CSV table of C-alpha atoms and ligand atoms in Angstrom, one decimal:
chain,number,residue,atom,x,y,z
A,1,MET,CA,27.5,7.0,-5.2
A,2,THR,CA,28.3,3.5,-4.2
A,3,ILE,CA,27.2,2.2,-0.8
A,4,LEU,CA,29.0,-0.6,1.1
A,5,ARG,CA,27.1,-3.2,3.1
A,6,ASP,CA,29.3,-2.0,6.0
A,7,GLU,CA,27.3,1.1,6.2
A,8,ILE,CA,24.3,-0.8,7.5
A,9,ARG,CA,26.1,-3.0,9.9
A,10,PRO,CA,25.5,-2.3,13.6
A,11,ASN,CA,27.6,0.5,14.8
A,12,PRO,CA,29.2,-0.7,18.0
A,13,LYS,CA,29.6,2.9,19.3
A,14,ALA,CA,25.9,3.6,18.7
A,15,THR,CA,24.1,5.0,21.7
A,16,THR,CA,20.3,5.0,21.9
A,17,LYS,CA,18.7,7.6,19.7
A,18,ARG,CA,15.0,8.2,19.2
A,19,LEU,CA,13.2,8.0,15.8
A,20,HIS,CA,9.8,9.3,15.0
A,21,VAL,CA,8.4,8.6,11.5
A,22,VAL,CA,5.2,10.1,10.2
A,23,THR,CA,3.7,8.1,7.3
A,24,TRP,CA,1.3,9.4,4.7
A,25,GLY,CA,-0.1,7.6,1.7
A,26,CYS,CA,-0.3,4.0,0.6
A,27,GLN,CA,0.8,0.7,2.1
A,28,MET,CA,4.1,1.0,0.2
A,29,ASN,CA,4.9,4.0,2.2
A,30,VAL,CA,4.0,2.1,5.4
A,31,TYR,CA,6.4,-0.6,4.3
A,32,ASP,CA,9.1,1.9,3.4
A,33,SER,CA,8.8,3.6,6.9
A,34,ALA,CA,9.2,0.2,8.6
A,35,ARG,CA,12.2,-0.5,6.5
A,36,MET,CA,13.8,2.8,7.4
A,37,GLY,CA,13.4,1.7,11.0
A,38,ASP,CA,15.1,-1.6,10.1
A,39,VAL,CA,18.0,0.3,8.5
A,40,LEU,CA,18.4,2.6,11.5
A,41,ALA,CA,17.9,0.0,14.3
A,42,PRO,CA,21.5,-1.3,14.1
A,43,HIS,CA,22.7,2.4,14.5
A,44,GLY,CA,21.0,2.7,17.8
A,45,TYR,CA,17.6,4.2,16.8
A,46,VAL,CA,14.5,3.1,18.6
A,47,PRO,CA,11.0,4.3,17.7
A,48,THR,CA,9.2,6.9,19.8
A,49,ALA,CA,5.6,8.0,19.5
A,50,ALA,CA,6.5,11.6,20.7
A,51,PRO,CA,8.1,13.8,18.1
A,52,GLY,CA,9.4,16.2,20.8
A,53,ASP,CA,11.5,13.3,22.2
A,54,ALA,CA,13.0,12.4,18.8
A,55,ASP,CA,16.6,12.9,17.7
A,56,LEU,CA,15.4,12.2,14.2
A,57,VAL,CA,12.0,12.9,12.7
A,58,ILE,CA,11.1,11.6,9.2
A,59,LEU,CA,8.1,12.7,7.3
A,60,ASN,CA,7.4,10.0,4.7
A,61,THR,CA,5.2,11.8,2.2
A,62,CYS,CA,2.7,11.0,-0.6
A,63,HIS,CA,2.3,13.0,-3.7
A,64,ILE,CA,-0.6,11.2,-5.4
A,65,ARG,CA,-3.2,13.9,-4.9
A,66,ASP,CA,-3.0,17.7,-4.1
A,67,ARG,CA,-2.6,19.3,-0.8
A,68,ALA,CA,0.2,16.8,0.0
A,69,THR,CA,2.8,19.6,-0.2
A,70,GLU,CA,0.8,22.1,2.0
A,71,LYS,CA,0.0,19.4,4.5
A,72,MET,CA,3.7,18.6,4.7
A,73,PHE,CA,4.8,22.2,5.2
A,74,SER,CA,2.2,22.8,7.9
A,75,GLU,CA,3.5,19.6,9.7
A,76,LEU,CA,7.1,20.9,9.2
A,77,GLY,CA,6.1,24.2,10.8
A,78,ARG,CA,4.9,22.4,13.9
A,79,LEU,CA,8.1,20.3,14.0
A,80,ARG,CA,10.2,23.4,13.7
A,81,LEU,CA,8.9,24.6,17.0
A,82,LEU,CA,9.8,21.2,18.6
A,83,LYS,CA,13.2,21.3,17.1
A,84,LEU,CA,13.8,24.8,18.5
A,85,ALA,CA,12.6,23.7,21.9
A,86,ARG,CA,15.0,20.8,21.8
A,87,GLU,CA,17.9,23.1,20.8
A,88,ALA,CA,17.0,25.5,23.6
A,89,ALA,CA,17.4,22.5,26.0
A,90,GLY,CA,20.8,21.6,24.5
A,91,GLN,CA,19.5,18.7,22.4
A,92,THR,CA,19.3,18.2,18.6
A,93,MET,CA,16.7,17.0,16.2
A,94,ILE,CA,17.4,16.1,12.6
A,95,LEU,CA,14.4,16.8,10.5
A,96,ALA,CA,14.1,14.7,7.3
A,97,VAL,CA,11.5,14.6,4.5
A,98,ALA,CA,11.2,11.3,2.5
A,99,GLY,CA,8.9,9.8,0.0
A,100,CYS,CA,7.3,11.1,-3.2
A,101,VAL,CA,6.9,14.8,-2.3
A,102,ALA,CA,10.6,14.7,-1.4
A,103,GLN,CA,11.3,13.1,-4.8
A,104,ALA,CA,9.2,15.6,-6.7
A,105,GLU,CA,10.0,18.8,-4.8
A,106,GLY,CA,13.3,18.2,-3.1
A,107,ALA,CA,15.2,21.4,-3.8
A,108,GLN,CA,12.1,23.6,-3.1
A,109,ILE,CA,11.6,21.9,0.3
A,110,LEU,CA,15.2,22.8,1.3
A,111,ALA,CA,14.7,26.4,0.0
A,112,ARG,CA,11.3,27.0,1.7
A,113,ALA,CA,12.1,25.2,5.0
A,114,PRO,CA,15.6,26.1,6.0
A,115,TYR,CA,15.3,24.1,9.2
A,116,VAL,CA,14.9,20.8,7.2
A,117,ASP,CA,18.2,18.9,7.3
A,118,LEU,CA,17.7,16.1,4.9
A,119,VAL,CA,15.5,15.3,1.9
A,120,PHE,CA,15.6,11.9,0.3
A,121,GLY,CA,13.5,10.0,-2.2
A,122,PRO,CA,11.8,6.6,-2.1
A,123,GLN,CA,14.8,4.9,-3.8
A,124,THR,CA,17.5,6.0,-1.5
A,125,TYR,CA,16.5,5.2,2.1
A,126,HIS,CA,19.0,2.3,2.2
A,127,ARG,CA,21.6,5.1,2.3
A,128,LEU,CA,20.1,6.7,5.5
A,129,PRO,CA,23.0,6.1,7.8
A,130,ALA,CA,25.5,7.8,5.5
A,131,LEU,CA,23.0,10.6,4.8
A,132,LEU,CA,22.4,11.2,8.5
A,133,GLU,CA,26.1,11.3,9.1
A,134,ARG,CA,26.4,14.2,6.6
A,135,ALA,CA,23.4,15.9,8.1
A,136,ALA,CA,24.8,15.6,11.6
A,137,SER,CA,28.0,17.3,10.5
A,138,GLY,CA,26.0,20.4,9.5
A,139,SER,CA,25.4,19.8,5.8
A,140,ARG,CA,21.9,20.1,4.4
A,141,VAL,CA,21.5,16.9,2.3
A,142,LEU,CA,19.4,16.2,-0.8
A,143,ASP,CA,19.4,12.7,-2.3
A,144,THR,CA,16.6,12.1,-4.8
A,145,GLU,CA,18.6,10.1,-7.3
A,146,PHE,CA,17.3,6.9,-8.9
A,147,PRO,CA,20.5,5.1,-8.0
A,148,ALA,CA,21.9,2.3,-10.2
A,149,GLU,CA,22.2,0.0,-7.2
A,150,GLU,CA,19.2,-2.0,-6.1
A,151,LYS,CA,18.0,-0.6,-2.7
A,152,PHE,CA,16.7,-3.9,-1.6
A,153,ASP,CA,20.1,-5.4,-1.9
A,154,PHE,CA,21.3,-3.0,0.7
A,155,LEU,CA,18.6,-3.4,3.3
A,156,PRO,CA,19.5,-5.4,6.4
A,157,ASP,CA,18.6,-9.0,6.2
A,158,GLU,CA,20.4,-10.4,9.2
A,159,ALA,CA,17.6,-9.7,11.7
A,160,ALA,CA,13.9,-10.0,11.3
A,161,PRO,CA,12.5,-6.8,9.9
A,162,GLN,CA,10.8,-4.5,12.4
A,163,THR,CA,7.7,-4.3,10.3
A,164,PRO,CA,4.8,-3.2,12.4
A,165,GLY,CA,1.5,-5.0,12.3
A,166,GLY,CA,3.1,-8.4,13.3
A,167,VAL,CA,0.4,-10.9,12.3
A,168,ILE,CA,-0.3,-9.1,8.9
A,169,ALA,CA,2.9,-8.0,7.2
A,170,PHE,CA,3.6,-6.0,4.1
A,171,LEU,CA,6.3,-7.2,1.6
A,172,THR,CA,7.2,-5.0,-1.3
A,173,ILE,CA,8.0,-7.2,-4.4
A,174,GLN,CA,7.8,-4.6,-7.1
A,175,GLU,CA,8.3,-0.9,-7.4
A,176,GLY,CA,7.7,1.8,-9.9
A,177,CYS,CA,5.5,1.9,-13.0
A,178,ASP,CA,6.0,2.2,-16.8
A,179,LYS,CA,2.3,2.7,-17.6
A,180,PHE,CA,2.1,6.5,-17.5
A,181,CYS,CA,-1.6,7.0,-16.9
A,182,SER,CA,-2.4,10.6,-17.8
A,183,PHE,CA,-3.2,11.6,-14.2
A,184,CYS,CA,-0.6,9.9,-12.2
A,185,VAL,CA,2.8,10.9,-10.7
A,186,VAL,CA,4.0,7.5,-9.8
A,187,PRO,CA,6.2,6.9,-12.9
A,188,TYR,CA,7.9,10.2,-12.1
A,189,THR,CA,8.3,9.8,-8.3
A,190,ARG,CA,8.9,6.1,-8.0
A,191,GLY,CA,10.7,5.6,-11.3
A,192,ALA,CA,10.6,2.7,-13.8
A,193,GLU,CA,9.1,-0.7,-13.0
A,194,SER,CA,11.5,-3.1,-11.2
A,195,SER,CA,10.9,-6.5,-9.6
A,196,ARG,CA,12.8,-8.2,-6.8
A,197,SER,CA,14.0,-11.7,-7.4
A,198,ALA,CA,11.9,-14.7,-6.2
A,199,ALA,CA,14.8,-15.7,-3.9
A,200,ALA,CA,14.8,-12.2,-2.2
A,201,VAL,CA,11.1,-12.2,-1.8
A,202,LEU,CA,11.0,-15.8,-0.3
A,203,ALA,CA,13.8,-14.9,2.0
A,204,GLU,CA,12.0,-11.9,3.3
A,205,ALA,CA,8.8,-13.8,3.6
A,206,ARG,CA,10.5,-16.5,5.7
A,207,ARG,CA,11.9,-13.8,8.0
A,208,LEU,CA,8.5,-12.1,8.4
A,209,ILE,CA,6.9,-15.5,9.2
A,210,ALA,CA,9.6,-16.3,11.7
A,211,SER,CA,8.9,-13.0,13.4
A,212,GLY,CA,5.2,-13.8,13.7
A,213,ALA,CA,3.5,-12.9,10.4
A,214,ARG,CA,0.7,-15.2,9.4
A,215,GLU,CA,-0.6,-13.1,6.5
A,216,LEU,CA,1.6,-11.6,3.8
A,217,VAL,CA,0.4,-8.7,1.6
A,218,LEU,CA,2.6,-8.5,-1.4
A,219,LEU,CA,3.0,-4.8,-2.5
A,220,GLY,CA,3.8,-3.0,-5.7
A,221,GLN,CA,2.5,0.0,-7.5
A,222,ASN,CA,1.7,-2.5,-10.3
A,223,VAL,CA,2.1,-5.7,-8.3
A,224,ASN,CA,0.7,-8.1,-10.9
A,225,ALA,CA,3.3,-6.8,-13.4
A,226,TRP,CA,5.9,-8.5,-11.2
A,227,HIS,CA,8.2,-10.8,-13.1
A,228,GLY,CA,11.6,-11.7,-11.6
A,229,LEU,CA,14.4,-14.1,-11.6
A,230,GLY,CA,13.0,-17.5,-10.4
A,231,LEU,CA,14.6,-20.1,-8.3
A,232,ASP,CA,15.2,-22.2,-11.4
A,233,GLY,CA,17.0,-19.3,-13.2
A,234,ARG,CA,14.0,-18.5,-15.4
A,235,ASP,CA,11.8,-15.5,-15.4
A,236,TRP,CA,8.8,-16.1,-13.1
A,237,ARG,CA,5.5,-14.3,-13.1
A,238,LEU,CA,3.4,-13.5,-10.1
A,239,ASP,CA,1.3,-16.7,-10.3
A,240,ARG,CA,4.5,-18.8,-9.9
A,241,LEU,CA,5.7,-16.7,-7.0
A,242,LEU,CA,2.3,-17.0,-5.2
A,243,ARG,CA,2.4,-20.7,-5.5
A,244,GLU,CA,5.8,-20.8,-4.0
A,245,LEU,CA,5.0,-18.5,-1.2
A,246,ALA,CA,1.8,-20.4,-0.3
A,247,GLU,CA,3.9,-23.4,0.5
A,248,LEU,CA,5.9,-21.6,3.3
A,249,PRO,CA,5.3,-23.3,6.6
A,250,GLY,CA,3.4,-21.0,9.1
A,251,LEU,CA,1.9,-18.8,6.4
A,252,LEU,CA,-1.9,-18.8,6.6
A,253,ARG,CA,-2.9,-16.1,4.2
A,254,LEU,CA,-1.7,-14.3,1.1
A,255,ARG,CA,-2.8,-11.1,-0.8
A,256,TYR,CA,-1.3,-8.9,-3.4
A,257,THR,CA,-2.0,-5.2,-4.2
A,258,THR,CA,-2.3,-3.1,-6.3
A,259,SER,CA,-3.1,-4.8,-9.5
A,260,HIS,CA,-3.6,-3.3,-13.0
A,261,PRO,CA,-6.4,-4.9,-15.1
A,262,ARG,CA,-4.0,-5.2,-18.1
A,263,ASP,CA,-1.6,-7.5,-16.1
A,264,MET,CA,-4.4,-9.8,-14.8
A,265,ASN,CA,-3.6,-12.8,-16.9
A,266,ASP,CA,-5.3,-16.2,-16.9
A,267,ASP,CA,-2.5,-18.0,-14.9
A,268,LEU,CA,-2.9,-15.4,-12.1
A,269,ILE,CA,-6.7,-15.7,-12.2
A,270,ALA,CA,-6.3,-19.5,-11.9
A,271,CYS,CA,-4.4,-19.0,-8.6
A,272,HIS,CA,-7.5,-17.6,-7.1
A,273,GLY,CA,-9.3,-20.9,-7.5
A,274,GLU,CA,-6.3,-23.1,-6.7
A,275,ILE,CA,-4.4,-21.5,-3.8
A,276,PRO,CA,-6.4,-21.8,-0.6
A,277,ALA,CA,-4.2,-19.3,1.2
A,278,LEU,CA,-4.9,-16.6,-1.4
A,279,MET,CA,-7.7,-14.6,0.1
A,280,PRO,CA,-10.9,-14.2,-1.9
A,281,PHE,CA,-10.6,-10.5,-2.1
A,282,LEU,CA,-9.0,-8.5,-4.9
A,283,HIS,CA,-8.3,-4.8,-5.3
A,284,LEU,CA,-8.6,-4.1,-9.1
A,285,PRO,CA,-8.7,-0.4,-9.9
A,286,VAL,CA,-10.7,0.4,-13.0
A,287,GLN,CA,-10.8,4.3,-12.6
A,288,SER,CA,-13.7,4.9,-14.9
A,289,GLY,CA,-16.6,3.0,-16.6
A,290,SER,CA,-16.2,4.9,-19.9
A,291,ASP,CA,-14.0,3.6,-22.7
A,292,ARG,CA,-13.6,7.2,-23.9
A,293,ILE,CA,-12.2,8.3,-20.5
A,294,LEU,CA,-10.1,5.2,-20.1
A,295,ALA,CA,-8.4,6.0,-23.4
A,296,ALA,CA,-7.9,9.6,-22.3
A,297,MET,CA,-6.4,8.2,-19.1
A,298,ASN,CA,-4.0,6.1,-21.2
A,299,ARG,CA,-5.1,3.1,-19.0
A,300,ARG,CA,-4.4,0.5,-21.7
A,301,HIS,CA,-7.5,-1.5,-20.8
A,302,ASN,CA,-11.2,-1.1,-21.8
A,303,ILE,CA,-14.4,-1.9,-20.1
A,304,ALA,CA,-14.9,-5.1,-22.0
A,305,LEU,CA,-11.6,-6.4,-20.6
A,306,PHE,CA,-12.5,-5.4,-17.0
A,307,ASP,CA,-16.0,-7.0,-17.3
A,308,ARG,CA,-14.3,-10.2,-18.7
A,309,LEU,CA,-11.8,-10.3,-15.8
A,310,VAL,CA,-14.6,-10.0,-13.2
A,311,GLU,CA,-16.4,-12.8,-14.8
A,312,LYS,CA,-13.3,-15.0,-15.0
A,313,LEU,CA,-12.4,-14.3,-11.4
A,314,ARG,CA,-15.9,-15.2,-10.2
A,315,ILE,CA,-15.8,-18.4,-12.1
A,316,ALA,CA,-12.3,-19.3,-10.7
A,317,ARG,CA,-13.3,-18.3,-7.1
A,318,PRO,CA,-17.1,-18.0,-6.6
A,319,ASP,CA,-16.7,-16.3,-3.2
A,320,ILE,CA,-14.3,-13.6,-4.4
A,321,ALA,CA,-15.2,-10.0,-3.5
A,322,LEU,CA,-13.8,-7.0,-5.3
A,323,SER,CA,-12.7,-3.5,-4.5
A,324,SER,CA,-11.5,-0.8,-6.9
A,325,ASP,CA,-10.3,2.8,-7.4
A,326,PHE,CA,-12.3,5.4,-9.2
A,327,ILE,CA,-11.4,8.9,-10.4
A,328,VAL,CA,-14.3,11.3,-11.2
A,329,GLY,CA,-13.8,14.5,-13.1
A,330,HIS,CA,-10.8,13.5,-15.3
A,331,PRO,CA,-10.5,16.3,-17.9
A,332,GLY,CA,-13.0,15.7,-20.7
A,333,GLU,CA,-15.4,13.6,-18.5
A,334,THR,CA,-19.0,14.2,-19.6
A,335,ASP,CA,-22.3,13.3,-17.9
A,336,ALA,CA,-22.5,10.3,-20.2
A,337,ASP,CA,-19.0,9.1,-19.2
A,338,PHE,CA,-19.9,9.5,-15.5
A,339,ALA,CA,-23.2,7.6,-16.1
A,340,ALA,CA,-21.1,4.8,-17.6
A,341,THR,CA,-19.0,4.7,-14.4
A,342,LEU,CA,-22.2,4.4,-12.2
A,343,ALA,CA,-23.5,1.6,-14.5
A,344,LEU,CA,-20.2,-0.3,-14.2
A,345,VAL,CA,-20.4,0.0,-10.4
A,346,ALA,CA,-24.0,-1.1,-10.4
A,347,ARG,CA,-23.4,-4.2,-12.5
A,348,THR,CA,-20.2,-5.3,-10.9
A,349,GLY,CA,-21.0,-4.8,-7.2
A,350,PHE,CA,-18.0,-3.9,-5.0
A,351,ALA,CA,-17.4,-5.0,-1.4
A,352,MET,CA,-15.7,-1.6,-1.0
A,353,ALA,CA,-13.9,0.9,-3.1
A,354,TYR,CA,-11.9,4.1,-3.1
A,355,SER,CA,-13.1,7.1,-5.1
A,356,PHE,CA,-11.3,10.3,-5.7
A,357,LYS,CA,-11.9,13.6,-7.4
A,358,TYR,CA,-9.4,14.1,-10.1
A,359,SER,CA,-6.5,16.2,-8.8
A,360,PRO,CA,-4.2,17.8,-11.4
A,361,ARG,CA,-0.6,16.8,-10.8
A,362,PRO,CA,2.1,19.0,-12.1
A,363,GLY,CA,4.0,17.5,-15.0
A,364,THR,CA,1.4,14.9,-15.9
A,365,PRO,CA,-0.3,15.0,-19.3
A,366,ALA,CA,-3.9,15.4,-18.0
A,367,ALA,CA,-2.9,18.5,-16.1
A,368,GLN,CA,-2.0,20.2,-19.4
A,369,ARG,CA,-5.5,19.7,-20.8
A,370,ALA,CA,-7.8,22.6,-21.4
A,371,ASP,CA,-11.1,20.8,-20.7
A,372,HIS,CA,-11.0,20.5,-17.0
A,373,VAL,CA,-14.3,19.5,-15.3
A,374,PRO,CA,-15.7,22.4,-13.1
A,375,PRO,CA,-15.1,21.6,-9.5
A,376,ASP,CA,-18.8,21.8,-8.5
A,377,ILE,CA,-19.7,19.2,-11.1
A,378,ALA,CA,-16.8,16.9,-10.1
A,379,ASP,CA,-17.9,17.3,-6.4
A,380,ALA,CA,-21.5,16.4,-7.2
A,381,ARG,CA,-20.3,13.3,-9.3
A,382,LEU,CA,-18.1,12.2,-6.5
A,383,GLN,CA,-20.9,12.4,-3.9
A,384,GLU,CA,-23.2,10.4,-6.2
A,385,LEU,CA,-20.6,7.7,-6.8
A,386,GLN,CA,-19.6,7.5,-3.1
A,387,ALA,CA,-23.3,7.1,-2.1
A,388,LEU,CA,-23.7,4.2,-4.5
A,389,LEU,CA,-20.4,2.6,-3.3
A,390,ARG,CA,-21.5,3.1,0.3
A,391,ARG,CA,-24.8,1.3,-0.3
A,392,GLN,CA,-22.9,-1.6,-1.9
A,393,GLN,CA,-20.4,-1.8,1.0
A,394,ASP,CA,-23.3,-1.6,3.6
A,395,ALA,CA,-25.1,-4.4,1.7
A,396,PHE,CA,-21.9,-6.5,1.5
A,397,ASN,CA,-21.3,-6.1,5.2
A,398,ALA,CA,-24.9,-6.7,6.2
A,399,ASP,CA,-25.0,-9.9,4.3
A,400,CYS,CA,-22.0,-11.2,6.3
A,401,ALA,CA,-24.2,-11.2,9.5
A,402,GLY,CA,-25.2,-14.8,10.3
A,403,ARG,CA,-22.4,-16.3,8.1
A,404,SER,CA,-19.3,-18.1,9.3
A,405,LEU,CA,-16.1,-16.5,8.3
A,406,ASP,CA,-12.4,-17.3,8.9
A,407,VAL,CA,-10.9,-14.6,11.0
A,408,LEU,CA,-7.2,-14.0,11.4
A,409,PHE,CA,-6.7,-12.5,14.9
A,410,THR,CA,-4.2,-9.7,14.9
A,411,GLY,CA,-4.4,-8.0,18.3
A,412,PRO,CA,-6.4,-7.0,21.3
A,413,GLY,CA,-9.8,-5.3,20.6
A,414,ARG,CA,-10.8,-1.8,21.9
A,415,HIS,CA,-12.6,-3.1,24.9
A,416,PRO,CA,-11.3,-5.4,27.7
A,417,GLY,CA,-11.8,-9.0,26.9
A,418,GLN,CA,-12.0,-8.4,23.1
A,419,VAL,CA,-9.7,-9.5,20.4
A,420,ALA,CA,-9.7,-8.1,16.9
A,421,GLY,CA,-8.9,-9.6,13.5
A,422,ARG,CA,-9.6,-9.5,9.9
A,423,SER,CA,-12.1,-11.4,7.7
A,424,PRO,CA,-11.0,-12.8,4.4
A,425,TYR,CA,-12.5,-9.6,2.9
A,426,LEU,CA,-10.3,-7.4,5.2
A,427,GLN,CA,-13.2,-6.3,7.3
A,428,PRO,CA,-12.2,-5.7,10.9
A,429,VAL,CA,-13.9,-8.3,13.2
A,430,HIS,CA,-14.2,-8.0,17.0
A,431,ILE,CA,-15.1,-10.8,19.2
A,432,THR,CA,-15.1,-11.5,22.9
A,433,GLY,CA,-12.3,-14.1,23.4
A,434,PRO,CA,-8.9,-14.9,24.8
A,435,VAL,CA,-5.7,-13.1,23.7
A,436,SER,CA,-4.3,-16.5,23.0
A,437,LEU,CA,-6.2,-16.3,19.7
A,438,ILE,CA,-3.8,-13.6,18.4
A,439,GLY,CA,-1.8,-15.0,15.5
A,440,THR,CA,-4.2,-17.8,14.8
A,441,GLN,CA,-7.1,-18.1,12.3
A,442,ALA,CA,-10.4,-19.5,13.3
A,443,ARG,CA,-13.9,-19.7,11.9
A,444,VAL,CA,-16.4,-17.6,13.7
A,445,LYS,CA,-20.1,-16.9,13.3
A,446,ILE,CA,-20.7,-13.2,12.5
A,447,SER,CA,-23.5,-11.8,14.7
A,448,ARG,CA,-23.6,-8.1,13.7
A,449,ALA,CA,-22.4,-6.0,10.8
A,450,PHE,CA,-21.5,-2.3,11.1
A,451,PRO,CA,-20.6,0.1,8.3
A,452,ASN,CA,-16.9,-0.6,8.5
A,453,SER,CA,-16.6,-3.7,10.7
A,454,LEU,CA,-18.2,-6.9,11.9
A,455,SER,CA,-18.6,-8.5,15.3
A,456,ALA,CA,-18.9,-12.1,16.4
A,457,GLY,CA,-20.1,-11.7,20.0
A,458,ASN,CA,-18.8,-14.5,22.1
A,459,TRP,CA,-15.9,-16.7,20.9
A,460,THR,CA,-16.9,-20.1,19.5
A,461,ASP,CA,-14.5,-22.0,17.3
A,462,LEU,CA,-16.4,-23.2,14.3
A,463,SER,CA,-13.3,-24.5,12.5
A,464,GLN,CA,-13.8,-27.2,9.8
A,465,PRO,CA,-14.7,-27.7,7.1
A,466,PRO,CA,-12.5,-25.3,5.1
A,467,ASN,CA,-14.2,-22.2,4.0
A,468,GLN,CA,-15.2,-22.1,0.4
A,469,GLU,CA,-18.6,-20.6,0.8
A,470,ARG,CA,-19.9,-17.7,-1.4
A,471,ALA,CA,-18.9,-14.1,-0.7
A,472,CYS,CA,-21.1,-12.0,1.5
A,473,ALA,CA,-23.7,-10.1,-0.6
B,1,SAM,N1,-1.3,1.3,-9.9
B,1,SAM,C1,-2.6,1.4,-9.5
B,1,SAM,C2,-3.5,1.3,-10.7
B,1,SAM,O1,-3.1,1.5,-11.8
B,1,SAM,O2,-4.7,1.2,-10.6
B,1,SAM,C3,-2.9,2.7,-8.7
B,1,SAM,C4,-1.9,3.2,-7.9
B,1,SAM,S1,-2.2,4.9,-7.5
B,1,SAM,C5,-0.9,5.0,-6.4
B,1,SAM,C6,-3.6,4.8,-6.3
B,1,SAM,C7,-4.9,5.5,-6.8
B,1,SAM,O3,-4.8,6.9,-6.6
B,1,SAM,C8,-5.2,5.3,-8.3
B,1,SAM,O4,-5.8,4.1,-8.5
B,1,SAM,C9,-6.1,6.5,-8.5
B,1,SAM,O5,-7.5,6.1,-8.4
B,1,SAM,C10,-5.7,7.5,-7.5
B,1,SAM,N2,-5.0,8.6,-8.2
B,1,SAM,C11,-3.8,8.6,-8.7
B,1,SAM,N3,-3.6,9.9,-9.3
B,1,SAM,C12,-4.6,10.6,-9.0
B,1,SAM,C13,-5.0,12.0,-9.4
B,1,SAM,N4,-4.2,12.8,-10.0
B,1,SAM,N5,-6.2,12.4,-9.0
B,1,SAM,C14,-7.0,11.7,-8.2
B,1,SAM,N6,-6.8,10.4,-7.9
B,1,SAM,C15,-5.6,9.9,-8.3
B,2,SF4,FE1,-0.1,5.4,-11.8
B,2,SF4,FE2,-1.2,2.9,-11.5
B,2,SF4,FE3,-1.3,4.2,-13.9
B,2,SF4,FE4,1.1,3.3,-13.0
B,2,SF4,S1,-0.7,2.1,-13.6
B,2,SF4,S2,0.7,5.3,-13.8
B,2,SF4,S3,0.8,3.6,-10.7
B,2,SF4,S4,-2.3,4.8,-11.9
């Protein structure tokens, strides 16, 4: 199916309709949900927080671990009642399922939930206006193709995107994955790796900055595998793109996530020492500390490579802090393999990390294996790993107390008179200070550390000299 740019132009006849989007999963889903809002805004859709008031409800789903499908069906059950209530009142509600569960289980969703009107995958949300037109005329619509056209070319660019978050904005630069880790559904639900051109990324970055963004978080399932058409007609890699983005007037901070160790090359590492806007915090998933399990996971990197990367990153940027992802209980994982994971965590030291119990995903190679780890053993390992990671996070945060950190203020705090922001290490920071700070970055002295946030008491601007001190902890 070909889509014309006309389909996303404002519809002059559009009357106001209400849109409620529920987002599960990663930052890429958050970005996608915002872009769905952008696609629908010219067609008269405005966001509502109340699903019962919505003409269109979209569940943007995540399939990375189990229970996603059951969670989605129970939410659909609740929405069905709201849809019936609206119909009884002479109104309508289009119920749509998007994202990776939609991609993986599209036809089953329509079969099991006959009140769902529309199912579409992560690669087709630029077609939403046309899909909705079909749904509104009574057809039940399924669109989970990986279309030949590039969805980013068909997203509106005339107006500033409606991306929420304002001061910190997500920007997807790369999608899909060709790595096929044994446990992961991403290559099946998001498709093959593809990168946007540098010109498209820079244009979206400028629009986000013009609409108030001061920090950009570049997103991709494998973001450091990004390579795209450069402004000079050559193929650029991420290091070149970062250098270009860092020059944009108005931009204070840059991050990129999620990176794969295999794609962490020396040029990219050098950026961490040379681009002041690039925050000294990197999410670098390692998954396991055992070479045997990394090979079983088809991760294409070993522990020696990961250790070397950590060393190089710390040489390039001494105040860098790291986070990571871990999976415990991958099929075949022994006590010795798990001990190697604990040893890796102990010697690396993480500012924070995500850890998950292996969850068999239908259709992935690991799910077919016969040597699954018994759930009670996997649970016990997860608890032990999480306790160690928690201690490291607590130590990292505690060490921030008494230090001066640059904080980018993003919005009002929870209590009157407070403003909230983010440290370079993404910790939430609360201070007592004026709302005029929002959208600015200033150096503050951290007075207290909590398990998941920091506070700086009363506002004092400690700006200057530029921050290059060592990481907390
Ligand atoms: N591309 C990134 C990488 O390679 O590190 C990871 C992206 S994946 C969307 C996010 C995280 O979910 C993974 O790093 C992994 O720890 C976790 N994950 C993915 N599949 C999983 C599974 N089947 N069971 C448990 N955790 C899983
Ligand atoms: Fe999934 Fe990341 Fe592996 Fe790709 S590299 S298959 S996204 S875990």
